[in-house]
Amino acid sequence: MILACSESTGRIHPQINVFGARTGRYSVSNPPLQQLPSGTDMIRKAFIADEGCTIVSVDYSGQELRLCAALSGDANLIADFTAGINPMKRLTAQVFGADYSPDEYKRTKICVYAMLYGGGVRTIANQTGLPEKQVAQIRGAWYDLYPGAKLHSDELMSESNINGFIRGIRGRLLVLDPGHGYAASNAEFQNGGRELISQAIREIPEEWKETIRLQVHDELVFVVPLDKLEAFKEMIVGVMETEINGIHFPVEIEVCGQSWAGHYS
């Protein structure tokens, strides 16, 4: 791939597609930065900060689970977040026992996130290579602990099948193909992430706008002068942290150093 470099800035400027999907989720092309492999930092090393600056990555902590609590209203999930309990750790212990391994925790996360985005047992097993029996066990334990999540998912599917659309978290109309009600959860979560990140971008003060470099999925990447780093952290927490239906959405800030790869090393 040959990338066009701006003659005036000497930089590559990716195209941000504000309505890249029907859910409203942003996409990035030229280059397609959303498709960078998560297991390697090779390409991210090419993204470097200006002299005297550092790259800073900011995203929401536990966004999908918090969206699930806010949208479904599940009492147990809300209670966990209120009490500072990690629902994913609680679920992993339920399935594998209190002495679960890091790999078992990872498998649980993969299955739950895939379920939240509309994946069924067989689909998740095919995509991850996990045994169907184990995927079904994790799925069953999730819905036993958080029955409101399943009720909400079923209601979304029914609404989509009847109307051909659902409403997003801010009222956006999300059209789904006929007979694709199973994709309603995926649409709602993608849209929820989009609304969170777009609200954050809008509310960043004008004097900090020039520090924004990339928006990839639910991550914002900035280049921040080192002498303004603490002021930036204070600003971004105040701008991005929010509440939806009583659920707090905290942010995670990673100071990457000279290259974006520092976030993944």
Tab-separated table of C-alpha atoms in Angstrom:
chain	number	residue	atom	x	y	z
A	1	MET	CA	0.000	0.000	0.000
A	2	ILE	CA	1.313	3.442	-0.927
A	3	LEU	CA	0.078	6.130	1.460
A	4	ALA	CA	-0.310	9.747	0.420
A	5	CYS	CA	1.771	12.120	2.515
A	6	SER	CA	0.641	15.723	2.841
A	7	GLU	CA	3.178	18.085	1.307
A	8	SER	CA	2.248	20.886	3.707
A	9	THR	CA	2.617	18.890	6.936
A	10	GLY	CA	4.823	15.961	5.967
A	11	ARG	CA	2.348	13.653	7.675
A	12	ILE	CA	-0.113	10.937	6.719
A	13	HIS	CA	-3.705	11.961	7.424
A	14	PRO	CA	-6.079	8.981	7.789
A	15	GLN	CA	-9.668	9.410	6.681
A	16	ILE	CA	-12.120	9.348	9.602
A	17	ASN	CA	-15.496	8.090	8.383
A	18	VAL	CA	-17.972	9.517	10.886
A	19	PHE	CA	-20.783	7.253	9.683
A	20	GLY	CA	-18.667	4.318	8.567
A	21	ALA	CA	-21.308	1.861	9.777
A	22	ARG	CA	-25.073	1.920	10.154
A	23	THR	CA	-24.577	1.878	13.918
A	24	GLY	CA	-22.827	5.254	13.613
A	25	ARG	CA	-19.516	3.769	14.683
A	26	TYR	CA	-16.486	5.550	13.280
A	27	SER	CA	-14.155	3.798	10.865
A	28	VAL	CA	-10.642	4.789	9.814
A	29	SER	CA	-9.224	4.250	6.337
A	30	ASN	CA	-6.104	5.156	4.339
A	31	PRO	CA	-4.563	3.511	6.328
A	32	PRO	CA	-7.172	1.162	7.917
A	33	LEU	CA	-5.950	1.630	11.490
A	34	GLN	CA	-8.860	-0.281	13.010
A	35	GLN	CA	-7.498	-3.428	11.423
A	36	LEU	CA	-4.069	-3.316	13.045
A	37	PRO	CA	-3.321	-6.707	14.656
A	38	SER	CA	-3.467	-6.618	18.447
A	39	GLY	CA	-0.637	-9.123	18.886
A	40	THR	CA	2.132	-6.958	17.444
A	41	ASP	CA	3.353	-3.411	17.903
A	42	MET	CA	5.416	-3.275	14.701
A	43	ILE	CA	3.171	-0.837	12.801
A	44	ARG	CA	2.374	1.250	15.873
A	45	LYS	CA	6.072	2.006	16.262
A	46	ALA	CA	5.733	4.193	13.174
A	47	PHE	CA	3.442	6.589	15.077
A	48	ILE	CA	5.799	8.869	16.983
A	49	ALA	CA	5.411	11.987	19.084
A	50	ASP	CA	6.866	15.385	18.253
A	51	GLU	CA	10.029	16.417	20.075
A	52	GLY	CA	9.298	17.344	23.682
A	53	CYS	CA	5.980	15.460	23.587
A	54	THR	CA	4.581	12.063	24.500
A	55	ILE	CA	1.824	9.959	23.004
A	56	VAL	CA	-1.100	9.420	25.356
A	57	SER	CA	-3.812	6.789	24.842
A	58	VAL	CA	-7.182	7.206	26.548
A	59	ASP	CA	-10.166	4.856	26.569
A	60	TYR	CA	-13.022	3.817	28.818
A	61	SER	CA	-12.444	1.175	31.481
A	62	GLY	CA	-14.777	-1.825	31.121
A	63	GLN	CA	-16.919	0.038	28.610
A	64	GLU	CA	-18.936	-2.936	27.308
A	65	LEU	CA	-19.886	-4.275	30.740
A	66	ARG	CA	-20.781	-0.813	31.976
A	67	LEU	CA	-22.916	-0.221	28.890
A	68	CYS	CA	-24.619	-3.556	29.554
A	69	ALA	CA	-25.442	-2.465	33.113
A	70	ALA	CA	-26.667	0.961	31.997
A	71	LEU	CA	-28.795	-0.349	29.128
A	72	SER	CA	-30.189	-3.547	30.662
A	73	GLY	CA	-30.727	-2.238	34.180
A	74	ASP	CA	-29.681	-5.634	35.564
A	75	ALA	CA	-29.754	-5.237	39.358
A	76	ASN	CA	-26.855	-7.616	40.033
A	77	LEU	CA	-24.573	-5.989	37.475
A	78	ILE	CA	-25.383	-2.517	38.779
A	79	ALA	CA	-24.757	-3.711	42.347
A	80	ASP	CA	-21.355	-5.114	41.347
A	81	PHE	CA	-20.208	-1.833	39.826
A	82	THR	CA	-21.594	0.139	42.767
A	83	ALA	CA	-19.655	-2.089	45.187
A	84	GLY	CA	-16.464	-1.985	43.114
A	85	ILE	CA	-16.697	-5.675	42.168
A	86	ASN	CA	-15.276	-6.762	38.812
A	87	PRO	CA	-18.135	-8.703	37.149
A	88	MET	CA	-15.723	-10.544	34.848
A	89	LYS	CA	-13.671	-11.834	37.765
A	90	ARG	CA	-16.839	-12.836	39.578
A	91	LEU	CA	-18.048	-14.757	36.531
A	92	THR	CA	-14.688	-16.471	35.982
A	93	ALA	CA	-14.663	-17.656	39.599
A	94	GLN	CA	-18.224	-18.928	39.156
A	95	VAL	CA	-17.192	-21.026	36.146
A	96	PHE	CA	-13.646	-22.133	36.977
A	97	GLY	CA	-13.409	-21.718	40.761
A	98	ALA	CA	-11.682	-19.112	42.907
A	99	ASP	CA	-8.193	-20.245	41.825
A	100	TYR	CA	-8.811	-19.637	38.120
A	101	SER	CA	-5.833	-19.106	35.831
A	102	PRO	CA	-5.080	-16.044	33.669
A	103	ASP	CA	-5.953	-18.138	30.602
A	104	GLU	CA	-9.348	-19.038	32.065
A	105	TYR	CA	-10.001	-15.366	32.780
A	106	LYS	CA	-9.049	-14.495	29.202
A	107	ARG	CA	-11.385	-17.174	27.807
A	108	THR	CA	-14.236	-15.846	29.930
A	109	LYS	CA	-13.679	-12.290	28.679
A	110	ILE	CA	-13.575	-13.410	25.055
A	111	CYS	CA	-16.858	-15.280	25.397
A	112	VAL	CA	-18.692	-12.528	27.268
A	113	TYR	CA	-17.644	-9.770	24.880
A	114	ALA	CA	-18.613	-11.931	21.916
A	115	MET	CA	-22.015	-12.561	23.516
A	116	LEU	CA	-22.566	-8.874	24.174
A	117	TYR	CA	-21.974	-8.216	20.487
A	118	GLY	CA	-24.572	-10.807	19.495
A	119	GLY	CA	-22.530	-13.993	19.056
A	120	GLY	CA	-24.154	-17.376	19.658
A	121	VAL	CA	-22.457	-20.416	21.171
A	122	ARG	CA	-21.509	-22.051	17.875
A	123	THR	CA	-20.345	-18.784	16.302
A	124	ILE	CA	-18.166	-17.948	19.300
A	125	ALA	CA	-16.703	-21.456	19.364
A	126	ASN	CA	-15.893	-21.297	15.644
A	127	GLN	CA	-14.295	-17.870	15.926
A	128	THR	CA	-12.231	-18.562	19.058
A	129	GLY	CA	-11.482	-22.272	18.803
A	130	LEU	CA	-12.938	-22.843	22.269
A	131	PRO	CA	-15.060	-25.971	22.816
A	132	GLU	CA	-18.783	-25.337	22.384
A	133	LYS	CA	-19.423	-26.979	25.755
A	134	GLN	CA	-17.185	-24.466	27.527
A	135	VAL	CA	-18.685	-21.507	25.654
A	136	ALA	CA	-22.170	-22.714	26.630
A	137	GLN	CA	-21.037	-23.094	30.258
A	138	ILE	CA	-19.725	-19.522	30.387
A	139	ARG	CA	-22.824	-18.205	28.627
A	140	GLY	CA	-25.128	-20.005	31.049
A	141	ALA	CA	-23.215	-18.748	34.089
A	142	TRP	CA	-23.319	-15.173	32.746
A	143	TYR	CA	-27.078	-15.217	32.360
A	144	ASP	CA	-27.522	-16.924	35.751
A	145	LEU	CA	-25.562	-14.131	37.439
A	146	TYR	CA	-27.021	-11.311	35.347
A	147	PRO	CA	-30.478	-12.380	34.098
A	148	GLY	CA	-31.427	-8.820	33.179
A	149	ALA	CA	-28.760	-8.871	30.469
A	150	LYS	CA	-30.490	-11.772	28.704
A	151	LEU	CA	-33.919	-10.182	29.127
A	152	HIS	CA	-32.661	-6.967	27.552
A	153	SER	CA	-31.019	-8.847	24.672
A	154	ASP	CA	-34.229	-10.782	24.007
A	155	GLU	CA	-36.270	-7.567	24.073
A	156	LEU	CA	-33.900	-5.927	21.582
A	157	MET	CA	-34.186	-8.893	19.226
A	158	SER	CA	-37.975	-8.823	19.428
A	159	GLU	CA	-38.074	-5.057	18.837
A	160	SER	CA	-35.813	-5.398	15.807
A	161	ASN	CA	-37.818	-8.260	14.302
A	162	ILE	CA	-41.078	-6.331	14.719
A	163	ASN	CA	-39.965	-2.841	13.696
A	164	GLY	CA	-36.877	-3.440	11.572
A	165	PHE	CA	-34.884	-1.094	13.795
A	166	ILE	CA	-33.949	-0.268	17.373
A	167	ARG	CA	-33.109	3.015	19.055
A	168	GLY	CA	-29.562	3.730	20.218
A	169	ILE	CA	-28.556	5.109	23.578
A	170	ARG	CA	-29.061	8.719	22.418
A	171	GLY	CA	-32.138	7.951	20.338
A	172	ARG	CA	-30.359	7.289	17.050
A	173	LEU	CA	-32.409	5.032	14.752
A	174	LEU	CA	-30.438	1.844	14.011
A	175	VAL	CA	-31.849	-0.065	11.034
A	176	LEU	CA	-31.267	-3.828	10.845
A	177	ASP	CA	-31.803	-6.205	7.945
A	178	PRO	CA	-35.006	-8.299	8.027
A	179	GLY	CA	-34.515	-11.476	10.035
A	180	HIS	CA	-31.300	-10.172	11.607
A	181	GLY	CA	-32.662	-9.454	15.053
A	182	TYR	CA	-29.724	-11.359	16.507
A	183	ALA	CA	-27.546	-8.404	15.441
A	184	ALA	CA	-29.496	-5.928	17.579
A	185	SER	CA	-27.167	-6.247	20.575
A	186	ASN	CA	-24.163	-5.684	18.345
A	187	ALA	CA	-25.772	-2.547	16.931
A	188	GLU	CA	-26.648	-1.184	20.356
A	189	PHE	CA	-23.161	-1.713	21.801
A	190	GLN	CA	-21.371	-0.325	18.758
A	191	ASN	CA	-23.626	2.708	18.848
A	192	GLY	CA	-23.157	3.148	22.599
A	193	GLY	CA	-19.390	3.189	22.165
A	194	ARG	CA	-19.726	5.662	19.322
A	195	GLU	CA	-21.880	8.027	21.332
A	196	LEU	CA	-19.464	7.983	24.273
A	197	ILE	CA	-16.381	8.722	22.184
A	198	SER	CA	-18.050	11.343	19.977
A	199	GLN	CA	-19.358	13.191	23.041
A	200	ALA	CA	-15.829	13.198	24.466
A	201	ILE	CA	-14.355	14.615	21.250
A	202	ARG	CA	-16.978	17.364	21.109
A	203	GLU	CA	-16.336	18.411	24.705
A	204	ILE	CA	-12.542	18.595	24.544
A	205	PRO	CA	-11.725	22.319	24.931
A	206	GLU	CA	-10.614	24.101	21.783
A	207	GLU	CA	-7.124	24.744	23.126
A	208	TRP	CA	-6.563	20.962	23.427
A	209	LYS	CA	-8.122	19.970	20.104
A	210	GLU	CA	-4.788	20.131	18.271
A	211	THR	CA	-3.387	17.375	20.505
A	212	ILE	CA	-5.817	14.796	19.055
A	213	ARG	CA	-4.106	12.498	16.566
A	214	LEU	CA	-6.269	9.401	16.143
A	215	GLN	CA	-9.593	7.865	17.051
A	216	VAL	CA	-9.500	4.091	16.705
A	217	HIS	CA	-12.524	2.122	17.901
A	218	ASP	CA	-13.017	3.367	21.470
A	219	GLU	CA	-9.498	4.719	21.930
A	220	LEU	CA	-8.380	8.323	21.549
A	221	VAL	CA	-4.685	8.948	20.857
A	222	PHE	CA	-3.084	12.295	21.665
A	223	VAL	CA	0.322	13.933	21.328
A	224	VAL	CA	0.850	16.013	24.459
A	225	PRO	CA	3.726	18.350	25.408
A	226	LEU	CA	5.547	16.871	28.396
A	227	ASP	CA	5.307	20.145	30.331
A	228	LYS	CA	1.497	20.072	29.943
A	229	LEU	CA	0.955	16.370	30.706
A	230	GLU	CA	-0.552	16.763	34.185
A	231	ALA	CA	-2.884	19.529	33.002
A	232	PHE	CA	-3.938	17.288	30.102
A	233	LYS	CA	-4.727	14.379	32.429
A	234	GLU	CA	-6.895	16.592	34.615
A	235	MET	CA	-8.703	17.973	31.575
A	236	ILE	CA	-9.352	14.616	29.890
A	237	VAL	CA	-10.743	12.987	33.040
A	238	GLY	CA	-13.119	15.912	33.513
A	239	VAL	CA	-14.226	15.761	29.875
A	240	MET	CA	-14.507	12.023	29.252
A	241	GLU	CA	-15.703	10.520	32.520
A	242	THR	CA	-19.487	10.417	32.525
A	243	GLU	CA	-22.558	8.614	33.827
A	244	ILE	CA	-25.322	6.827	31.942
A	245	ASN	CA	-28.411	5.711	33.845
A	246	GLY	CA	-26.467	5.924	37.088
A	247	ILE	CA	-23.476	3.886	35.861
A	248	HIS	CA	-20.101	5.614	36.070
A	249	PHE	CA	-17.772	5.379	33.071
A	250	PRO	CA	-14.165	5.962	34.205
A	251	VAL	CA	-11.277	6.409	31.801
A	252	GLU	CA	-7.884	4.725	31.596
A	253	ILE	CA	-4.938	6.938	30.665
A	254	GLU	CA	-1.760	5.385	29.288
A	255	VAL	CA	1.319	7.538	28.775
A	256	CYS	CA	2.978	5.659	25.911
A	257	GLY	CA	6.204	7.596	25.506
A	258	GLN	CA	7.788	8.392	22.156
A	259	SER	CA	5.676	5.937	20.108
A	260	TRP	CA	2.143	4.565	20.136
A	261	ALA	CA	3.679	1.097	20.514
A	262	GLY	CA	4.396	1.892	24.167
A	263	HIS	CA	0.732	1.215	24.884
A	264	TYR	CA	1.029	-2.345	23.621
A	265	SER	CA	4.475	-3.404	24.822
